[in-house]
Amino acid sequence: MTLIDGKKIAADLKSEIAREVDGIIANGGKRPHLAAILVGHDGGSETYVANKVKACEACGFKSTLIRFEDDVTEDTLLAAIDSLNKNTDVDGFIVQLPLPRHIDEQRVIEAIDYRKDVDGFHPVNVGRMSIGLPCFVSATPAGILELLARYEIPTRGARCVVLGRSNIVGKPVANLLMQKSNPGNATVTVCHSATPDIKEICREADIIIAALGVPGFVKADMVKPGATIIDVGTTRVPDASRPSGFRLSGDVDFENVAPLCSYISPVPGGVGPMTIASLMKNTLAAARHEIYSLD
Ligand code: GUN
């Protein structure tokens, strides 16, 4: 069994990006600039955004954090987005999700200029991704594909089972894995809350991508010996032995499943760091206008 070291691959990726930024600056270019909007004080979102700001520093990017309280109005949020759309110094920006219930998340996503949508959540980017056109691919699926590529895990002709159908992970990763590309060319099955016989479907899988947010869902009797497992779960479960009072739990019963696998990604230290590194990659691409021109 090989443990997939997302922390190391993410660190490698960020160093590669930092070297490229050094080159841009040495040639008199502009420092890439990522902005983030954070609404409220959700613990998970606070951590993600703090890590994104830290990653910007590691990559040599400028970062701007714009904060609003939970009771921010949708109009105020849309005005902040409009201002970032127009700010020529900002190459890309994200609005950390989830948003408070009184705000229409989809309206917020669609207000972002798709040419600055480094999260790849705007329907233009989602649509272009689904037909294989250049676009910003959302960071978690991009990070998963990067792990598969860097560990040279074959996907061509592989049976992949994606557990979960979220817009952020399940749907896009399923889409990318079935495309005529490498990684890709897989035979993909997406399972969700209405799928019967999930255990039998998983047992056929060469690769399982677990993204349901149910701690320990994937058990040893659901896994074919030699399978690859990518665990995208990051549920906070209470743990009195930790100073924070919680630990992150993946969607896989790691202890019992890991010995069966050829490759498995741990939680934490697997997909999480890769998500942030992929966001940095998208921001560099935005700064270089590699995908879209802003004229
Ligand atoms: N919430 C959970 N994952 C993400 C992400 O990748 N981007 C944003 N903006 N919010 C998230």
mmCIF file of C-alpha atoms and ligand atoms in Angstrom:
data_model
loop_
_atom_site.group_PDB
_atom_site.id
_atom_site.type_symbol
_atom_site.label_atom_id
_atom_site.label_comp_id
_atom_site.label_asym_id
_atom_site.label_seq_id
_atom_site.Cartn_x
_atom_site.Cartn_y
_atom_site.Cartn_z
ATOM 1 C CA MET A 1 0.000 0.000 0.000
ATOM 2 C CA THR A 2 1.277 3.450 -0.942
ATOM 3 C CA LEU A 3 0.079 6.433 1.049
ATOM 4 C CA ILE A 4 -0.647 9.361 -1.264
ATOM 5 C CA ASP A 5 1.234 12.317 0.197
ATOM 6 C CA GLY A 6 -0.880 15.307 -0.807
ATOM 7 C CA LYS A 7 1.066 17.553 1.532
ATOM 8 C CA LYS A 8 4.315 16.861 -0.291
ATOM 9 C CA ILE A 9 2.862 17.119 -3.807
ATOM 10 C CA ALA A 10 1.129 20.380 -2.833
ATOM 11 C CA ALA A 11 4.417 21.754 -1.452
ATOM 12 C CA ASP A 12 6.174 20.763 -4.726
ATOM 13 C CA LEU A 13 3.439 22.468 -6.754
ATOM 14 C CA LYS A 14 3.644 25.654 -4.686
ATOM 15 C CA SER A 15 7.457 25.764 -5.086
ATOM 16 C CA GLU A 16 7.048 25.356 -8.858
ATOM 17 C CA ILE A 17 4.554 28.242 -8.836
ATOM 18 C CA ALA A 18 6.832 30.407 -6.641
ATOM 19 C CA ARG A 19 9.686 29.898 -9.122
ATOM 20 C CA GLU A 20 7.416 30.998 -11.965
ATOM 21 C CA VAL A 21 6.368 34.080 -10.009
ATOM 22 C CA ASP A 22 10.036 34.934 -9.409
ATOM 23 C CA GLY A 23 10.456 34.799 -13.188
ATOM 24 C CA ILE A 24 7.476 37.107 -13.772
ATOM 25 C CA ILE A 25 8.797 39.652 -11.268
ATOM 26 C CA ALA A 26 12.348 39.420 -12.666
ATOM 27 C CA ASN A 27 10.897 40.296 -16.085
ATOM 28 C CA GLY A 28 9.140 43.354 -14.657
ATOM 29 C CA GLY A 29 5.710 41.733 -14.549
ATOM 30 C CA LYS A 30 2.901 42.143 -12.016
ATOM 31 C CA ARG A 31 2.662 39.982 -8.899
ATOM 32 C CA PRO A 32 -0.373 37.626 -9.164
ATOM 33 C CA HIS A 33 -3.174 38.761 -6.857
ATOM 34 C CA LEU A 34 -5.889 36.535 -5.346
ATOM 35 C CA ALA A 35 -8.743 38.006 -3.319
ATOM 36 C CA ALA A 36 -11.102 36.048 -1.062
ATOM 37 C CA ILE A 37 -14.461 37.010 0.386
ATOM 38 C CA LEU A 38 -15.314 35.344 3.690
ATOM 39 C CA VAL A 39 -18.751 35.732 5.239
ATOM 40 C CA GLY A 40 -19.230 34.942 8.932
ATOM 41 C CA HIS A 41 -17.051 32.861 11.239
ATOM 42 C CA ASP A 42 -17.631 29.199 10.331
ATOM 43 C CA GLY A 43 -14.617 27.324 11.733
ATOM 44 C CA GLY A 44 -13.978 25.253 8.614
ATOM 45 C CA SER A 45 -14.248 28.264 6.287
ATOM 46 C CA GLU A 46 -11.958 30.334 8.539
ATOM 47 C CA THR A 47 -9.319 27.597 8.357
ATOM 48 C CA TYR A 48 -9.626 27.156 4.586
ATOM 49 C CA VAL A 49 -9.326 30.872 3.922
ATOM 50 C CA ALA A 50 -6.401 31.286 6.350
ATOM 51 C CA ASN A 51 -4.642 28.423 4.523
ATOM 52 C CA LYS A 52 -5.362 30.035 1.157
ATOM 53 C CA VAL A 53 -3.808 33.312 2.354
ATOM 54 C CA LYS A 54 -0.780 31.383 3.657
ATOM 55 C CA ALA A 55 -0.444 29.552 0.329
ATOM 56 C CA CYS A 56 -0.468 32.910 -1.489
ATOM 57 C CA GLU A 57 2.510 33.985 0.598
ATOM 58 C CA ALA A 58 4.332 30.728 -0.192
ATOM 59 C CA CYS A 59 3.728 31.274 -3.919
ATOM 60 C CA GLY A 60 4.751 34.940 -3.887
ATOM 61 C CA PHE A 61 1.193 36.148 -4.627
ATOM 62 C CA LYS A 62 -0.463 39.213 -3.240
ATOM 63 C CA SER A 63 -3.660 38.340 -1.346
ATOM 64 C CA THR A 64 -6.595 40.359 -0.102
ATOM 65 C CA LEU A 65 -9.155 39.079 2.386
ATOM 66 C CA ILE A 66 -12.519 40.810 2.488
ATOM 67 C CA ARG A 67 -14.678 39.889 5.468
ATOM 68 C CA PHE A 68 -18.370 40.345 6.152
ATOM 69 C CA GLU A 69 -20.468 39.388 9.135
ATOM 70 C CA ASP A 70 -23.184 36.702 8.874
ATOM 71 C CA ASP A 71 -25.904 39.306 8.499
ATOM 72 C CA VAL A 72 -24.425 40.905 5.366
ATOM 73 C CA THR A 73 -27.067 41.632 2.751
ATOM 74 C CA GLU A 74 -26.959 40.005 -0.654
ATOM 75 C CA ASP A 75 -26.736 43.461 -2.242
ATOM 76 C CA THR A 76 -23.641 44.352 -0.213
ATOM 77 C CA LEU A 77 -22.010 41.081 -1.210
ATOM 78 C CA LEU A 78 -22.906 41.584 -4.884
ATOM 79 C CA ALA A 79 -21.454 45.112 -4.736
ATOM 80 C CA ALA A 80 -18.172 43.732 -3.341
ATOM 81 C CA ILE A 81 -18.077 41.178 -6.180
ATOM 82 C CA ASP A 82 -18.739 43.889 -8.741
ATOM 83 C CA SER A 83 -15.868 45.912 -7.329
ATOM 84 C CA LEU A 84 -13.481 42.911 -7.538
ATOM 85 C CA ASN A 85 -14.659 42.217 -11.101
ATOM 86 C CA LYS A 86 -13.642 45.763 -12.020
ATOM 87 C CA ASN A 87 -10.412 45.924 -9.999
ATOM 88 C CA THR A 88 -7.647 45.546 -12.558
ATOM 89 C CA ASP A 89 -5.084 44.633 -9.896
ATOM 90 C CA VAL A 90 -7.075 41.522 -8.868
ATOM 91 C CA ASP A 91 -6.397 38.555 -11.171
ATOM 92 C CA GLY A 92 -8.821 36.153 -9.546
ATOM 93 C CA PHE A 93 -11.069 35.857 -6.522
ATOM 94 C CA ILE A 94 -13.212 33.422 -4.613
ATOM 95 C CA VAL A 95 -16.236 33.657 -2.371
ATOM 96 C CA GLN A 96 -15.810 31.030 0.343
ATOM 97 C CA LEU A 97 -18.807 28.698 0.575
ATOM 98 C CA PRO A 98 -21.133 27.915 2.240
ATOM 99 C CA LEU A 99 -22.899 31.274 2.554
ATOM 100 C CA PRO A 100 -25.589 32.130 5.136
ATOM 101 C CA ARG A 101 -29.033 30.850 4.183
ATOM 102 C CA HIS A 102 -30.500 34.254 3.413
ATOM 103 C CA ILE A 103 -28.055 34.643 0.519
ATOM 104 C CA ASP A 104 -28.684 33.069 -2.874
ATOM 105 C CA GLU A 105 -25.428 31.187 -3.436
ATOM 106 C CA GLN A 106 -26.001 30.608 -7.134
ATOM 107 C CA ARG A 107 -26.720 34.308 -7.712
ATOM 108 C CA VAL A 108 -23.430 35.139 -5.985
ATOM 109 C CA ILE A 109 -21.469 32.617 -8.076
ATOM 110 C CA GLU A 110 -22.991 33.947 -11.303
ATOM 111 C CA ALA A 111 -22.099 37.533 -10.338
ATOM 112 C CA ILE A 112 -18.385 36.660 -10.475
ATOM 113 C CA ASP A 113 -16.721 37.507 -13.797
ATOM 114 C CA TYR A 114 -16.015 34.010 -15.149
ATOM 115 C CA ARG A 115 -12.600 35.250 -16.301
ATOM 116 C CA LYS A 116 -11.668 35.815 -12.624
ATOM 117 C CA ASP A 117 -13.522 32.745 -11.296
ATOM 118 C CA VAL A 118 -10.453 30.800 -10.126
ATOM 119 C CA ASP A 119 -12.752 28.457 -8.146
ATOM 120 C CA GLY A 120 -14.267 27.342 -11.457
ATOM 121 C CA PHE A 121 -17.809 27.489 -10.063
ATOM 122 C CA HIS A 122 -19.343 29.864 -12.641
ATOM 123 C CA PRO A 123 -21.616 28.086 -15.151
ATOM 124 C CA VAL A 124 -19.366 29.253 -18.013
ATOM 125 C CA ASN A 125 -16.397 27.449 -16.470
ATOM 126 C CA VAL A 126 -18.472 24.411 -15.471
ATOM 127 C CA GLY A 127 -19.917 24.202 -18.989
ATOM 128 C CA ARG A 128 -16.567 24.613 -20.708
ATOM 129 C CA MET A 129 -15.026 21.997 -18.403
ATOM 130 C CA SER A 130 -17.798 19.537 -19.214
ATOM 131 C CA ILE A 131 -17.057 19.722 -22.941
ATOM 132 C CA GLY A 132 -13.285 19.773 -22.529
ATOM 133 C CA LEU A 133 -12.601 23.435 -23.375
ATOM 134 C CA PRO A 134 -9.920 25.547 -21.636
ATOM 135 C CA CYS A 135 -11.368 26.930 -18.395
ATOM 136 C CA PHE A 136 -10.775 27.236 -14.679
ATOM 137 C CA VAL A 137 -11.324 23.726 -13.305
ATOM 138 C CA SER A 138 -12.484 23.777 -9.689
ATOM 139 C CA ALA A 139 -9.688 23.172 -7.270
ATOM 140 C CA THR A 140 -10.665 19.935 -5.517
ATOM 141 C CA PRO A 141 -11.283 17.905 -8.708
ATOM 142 C CA ALA A 142 -8.149 19.427 -10.265
ATOM 143 C CA GLY A 143 -6.165 18.459 -7.154
ATOM 144 C CA ILE A 144 -7.477 14.889 -7.307
ATOM 145 C CA LEU A 145 -6.462 14.551 -10.967
ATOM 146 C CA GLU A 146 -3.041 16.003 -10.190
ATOM 147 C CA LEU A 147 -2.544 13.337 -7.490
ATOM 148 C CA LEU A 148 -3.562 10.559 -9.879
ATOM 149 C CA ALA A 149 -1.193 11.960 -12.517
ATOM 150 C CA ARG A 150 1.795 12.464 -10.230
ATOM 151 C CA TYR A 151 1.467 8.961 -8.733
ATOM 152 C CA GLU A 152 1.012 7.609 -12.281
ATOM 153 C CA ILE A 153 -2.171 5.799 -11.254
ATOM 154 C CA PRO A 154 -3.719 4.544 -14.500
ATOM 155 C CA THR A 155 -7.229 5.798 -15.213
ATOM 156 C CA ARG A 156 -7.592 4.732 -18.863
ATOM 157 C CA GLY A 157 -10.150 1.948 -18.953
ATOM 158 C CA ALA A 158 -10.349 1.934 -15.150
ATOM 159 C CA ARG A 159 -13.653 1.558 -13.377
ATOM 160 C CA CYS A 160 -14.079 4.642 -11.205
ATOM 161 C CA VAL A 161 -16.786 5.033 -8.623
ATOM 162 C CA VAL A 162 -17.511 8.551 -7.384
ATOM 163 C CA LEU A 163 -19.442 8.683 -4.126
ATOM 164 C CA GLY A 164 -21.333 11.982 -3.915
ATOM 165 C CA ARG A 165 -22.754 14.329 -6.558
ATOM 166 C CA SER A 166 -21.948 17.803 -5.262
ATOM 167 C CA ASN A 167 -21.327 20.630 -7.707
ATOM 168 C CA ILE A 168 -17.922 21.237 -6.124
ATOM 169 C CA VAL A 169 -16.506 17.681 -6.163
ATOM 170 C CA GLY A 170 -18.661 14.734 -7.277
ATOM 171 C CA LYS A 171 -20.053 16.067 -10.552
ATOM 172 C CA PRO A 172 -16.861 17.728 -11.833
ATOM 173 C CA VAL A 173 -14.500 14.889 -10.860
ATOM 174 C CA ALA A 174 -16.800 12.346 -12.546
ATOM 175 C CA ASN A 175 -16.870 14.529 -15.632
ATOM 176 C CA LEU A 176 -13.087 14.947 -15.769
ATOM 177 C CA LEU A 177 -12.398 11.245 -15.248
ATOM 178 C CA MET A 178 -14.573 10.258 -18.199
ATOM 179 C CA GLN A 179 -13.090 12.765 -20.634
ATOM 180 C CA LYS A 180 -10.841 11.702 -23.481
ATOM 181 C CA SER A 181 -7.665 12.799 -21.716
ATOM 182 C CA ASN A 182 -5.020 11.658 -19.321
ATOM 183 C CA PRO A 183 -5.947 11.345 -16.471
ATOM 184 C CA GLY A 184 -9.345 10.405 -17.864
ATOM 185 C CA ASN A 185 -10.745 7.769 -20.196
ATOM 186 C CA ALA A 186 -12.245 6.011 -17.182
ATOM 187 C CA THR A 187 -15.617 4.282 -16.959
ATOM 188 C CA VAL A 188 -17.311 6.333 -14.272
ATOM 189 C CA THR A 189 -20.237 5.518 -12.005
ATOM 190 C CA VAL A 190 -21.623 8.186 -9.691
ATOM 191 C CA CYS A 191 -23.370 6.945 -6.545
ATOM 192 C CA HIS A 192 -25.523 9.111 -4.296
ATOM 193 C CA SER A 193 -28.175 8.949 -1.593
ATOM 194 C CA ALA A 194 -30.705 7.309 -3.936
ATOM 195 C CA THR A 195 -28.320 4.614 -5.223
ATOM 196 C CA PRO A 196 -29.142 1.038 -4.169
ATOM 197 C CA ASP A 197 -26.369 -1.563 -3.898
ATOM 198 C CA ILE A 198 -23.554 0.920 -3.307
ATOM 199 C CA LYS A 199 -21.431 -1.796 -1.707
ATOM 200 C CA GLU A 200 -21.621 -4.036 -4.804
ATOM 201 C CA ILE A 201 -20.891 -1.115 -7.134
ATOM 202 C CA CYS A 202 -17.852 -0.080 -5.059
ATOM 203 C CA ARG A 203 -16.487 -3.615 -5.042
ATOM 204 C CA GLU A 204 -16.121 -3.393 -8.849
ATOM 205 C CA ALA A 205 -14.089 -0.204 -8.659
ATOM 206 C CA ASP A 206 -10.418 0.193 -9.515
ATOM 207 C CA ILE A 207 -10.628 3.756 -8.170
ATOM 208 C CA ILE A 208 -13.046 5.095 -5.545
ATOM 209 C CA ILE A 209 -13.398 8.834 -5.017
ATOM 210 C CA ALA A 210 -15.253 9.271 -1.718
ATOM 211 C CA ALA A 211 -16.882 12.690 -1.446
ATOM 212 C CA LEU A 212 -20.070 12.317 0.552
ATOM 213 C CA GLY A 213 -19.129 13.871 3.874
ATOM 214 C CA VAL A 214 -20.106 10.759 5.857
ATOM 215 C CA PRO A 215 -17.232 9.787 8.191
ATOM 216 C CA GLY A 216 -16.013 6.222 7.716
ATOM 217 C CA PHE A 217 -18.622 5.408 5.025
ATOM 218 C CA VAL A 218 -16.287 3.278 2.868
ATOM 219 C CA LYS A 219 -15.708 0.001 4.727
ATOM 220 C CA ALA A 220 -13.286 -2.824 3.973
ATOM 221 C CA ASP A 221 -16.037 -5.055 2.524
ATOM 222 C CA MET A 222 -16.758 -2.386 -0.139
ATOM 223 C CA VAL A 223 -13.234 -2.383 -1.550
ATOM 224 C CA LYS A 224 -11.664 -4.613 -4.181
ATOM 225 C CA PRO A 225 -8.137 -5.626 -3.148
ATOM 226 C CA GLY A 226 -5.615 -3.450 -5.013
ATOM 227 C CA ALA A 227 -8.016 -0.534 -5.510
ATOM 228 C CA THR A 228 -7.007 3.125 -5.284
ATOM 229 C CA ILE A 229 -8.987 5.273 -2.856
ATOM 230 C CA ILE A 230 -9.123 9.055 -2.819
ATOM 231 C CA ASP A 231 -10.782 10.347 0.344
ATOM 232 C CA VAL A 232 -12.304 13.809 -0.022
ATOM 233 C CA GLY A 233 -14.190 13.792 3.291
ATOM 234 C CA THR A 234 -13.335 16.469 5.851
ATOM 235 C CA THR A 235 -15.954 16.218 8.571
ATOM 236 C CA ARG A 236 -15.096 17.750 11.934
ATOM 237 C CA VAL A 237 -15.812 15.184 14.643
ATOM 238 C CA PRO A 238 -15.556 16.018 18.365
ATOM 239 C CA ASP A 239 -12.280 14.828 19.936
ATOM 240 C CA ALA A 240 -11.641 15.879 23.510
ATOM 241 C CA SER A 241 -8.000 14.752 23.274
ATOM 242 C CA ARG A 242 -7.203 17.520 20.746
ATOM 243 C CA PRO A 243 -6.539 21.139 21.749
ATOM 244 C CA SER A 244 -9.024 22.230 19.044
ATOM 245 C CA GLY A 245 -11.686 19.846 20.450
ATOM 246 C CA PHE A 246 -12.146 18.124 17.066
ATOM 247 C CA ARG A 247 -10.371 16.110 14.425
ATOM 248 C CA LEU A 248 -10.954 15.826 10.696
ATOM 249 C CA SER A 249 -12.538 12.590 9.623
ATOM 250 C CA GLY A 250 -12.496 11.277 6.072
ATOM 251 C CA ASP A 251 -15.222 9.263 4.333
ATOM 252 C CA VAL A 252 -13.136 6.081 4.528
ATOM 253 C CA ASP A 253 -12.661 3.672 7.428
ATOM 254 C CA PHE A 254 -8.934 4.188 6.901
ATOM 255 C CA GLU A 255 -7.575 1.730 9.445
ATOM 256 C CA ASN A 256 -9.385 -1.252 7.958
ATOM 257 C CA VAL A 257 -9.438 -0.173 4.311
ATOM 258 C CA ALA A 258 -5.835 1.009 3.845
ATOM 259 C CA PRO A 259 -4.205 -2.469 4.017
ATOM 260 C CA LEU A 260 -6.344 -3.562 1.032
ATOM 261 C CA CYS A 261 -5.422 -0.691 -1.269
ATOM 262 C CA SER A 262 -2.635 -0.152 -3.729
ATOM 263 C CA TYR A 263 -2.923 3.621 -3.137
ATOM 264 C CA ILE A 264 -4.917 5.597 -0.586
ATOM 265 C CA SER A 265 -5.038 9.276 0.310
ATOM 266 C CA PRO A 266 -5.226 10.091 4.029
ATOM 267 C CA VAL A 267 -7.283 12.729 5.842
ATOM 268 C CA PRO A 268 -5.755 15.103 6.668
ATOM 269 C CA GLY A 269 -2.775 15.437 4.315
ATOM 270 C CA GLY A 270 -4.313 14.037 1.128
ATOM 271 C CA VAL A 271 -6.730 15.994 -1.037
ATOM 272 C CA GLY A 272 -7.010 19.056 1.277
ATOM 273 C CA PRO A 273 -3.562 20.553 0.588
ATOM 274 C CA MET A 274 -3.962 19.759 -3.127
ATOM 275 C CA THR A 275 -7.170 21.794 -3.310
ATOM 276 C CA ILE A 276 -5.345 24.873 -2.139
ATOM 277 C CA ALA A 277 -2.339 24.257 -4.396
ATOM 278 C CA SER A 278 -4.700 23.885 -7.391
ATOM 279 C CA LEU A 279 -6.336 27.193 -6.534
ATOM 280 C CA MET A 280 -2.863 28.761 -6.647
ATOM 281 C CA LYS A 281 -2.287 27.161 -10.049
ATOM 282 C CA ASN A 282 -5.555 28.646 -11.331
ATOM 283 C CA THR A 283 -4.595 32.060 -9.953
ATOM 284 C CA LEU A 284 -1.254 31.955 -11.759
ATOM 285 C CA ALA A 285 -3.081 30.996 -14.972
ATOM 286 C CA ALA A 286 -5.467 33.940 -14.415
ATOM 287 C CA ALA A 287 -2.572 36.345 -13.838
ATOM 288 C CA ARG A 288 -0.955 35.184 -17.070
ATOM 289 C CA HIS A 289 -4.256 35.365 -18.978
ATOM 290 C CA GLU A 290 -3.575 31.802 -20.084
ATOM 291 C CA ILE A 291 -7.250 30.919 -20.370
ATOM 292 C CA TYR A 292 -9.138 34.178 -20.918
ATOM 293 C CA SER A 293 -8.167 37.644 -21.991
ATOM 294 C CA LEU A 294 -9.636 40.476 -19.896
ATOM 295 C CA ASP A 295 -9.800 42.985 -22.757
HETATM 296 N N1 GUN B 1 -16.091 25.504 0.341
HETATM 297 C C1 GUN B 1 -15.622 24.227 0.334
HETATM 298 N N2 GUN B 1 -14.727 24.068 -0.665
HETATM 299 C C2 GUN B 1 -14.636 25.251 -1.294
HETATM 300 C C3 GUN B 1 -13.869 25.717 -2.391
HETATM 301 O O1 GUN B 1 -13.098 24.981 -3.030
HETATM 302 N N3 GUN B 1 -14.052 27.024 -2.732
HETATM 303 C C4 GUN B 1 -14.907 27.838 -2.070
HETATM 304 N N4 GUN B 1 -15.024 29.093 -2.490
HETATM 305 N N5 GUN B 1 -15.633 27.433 -1.051
HETATM 306 C C5 GUN B 1 -15.490 26.157 -0.665
#
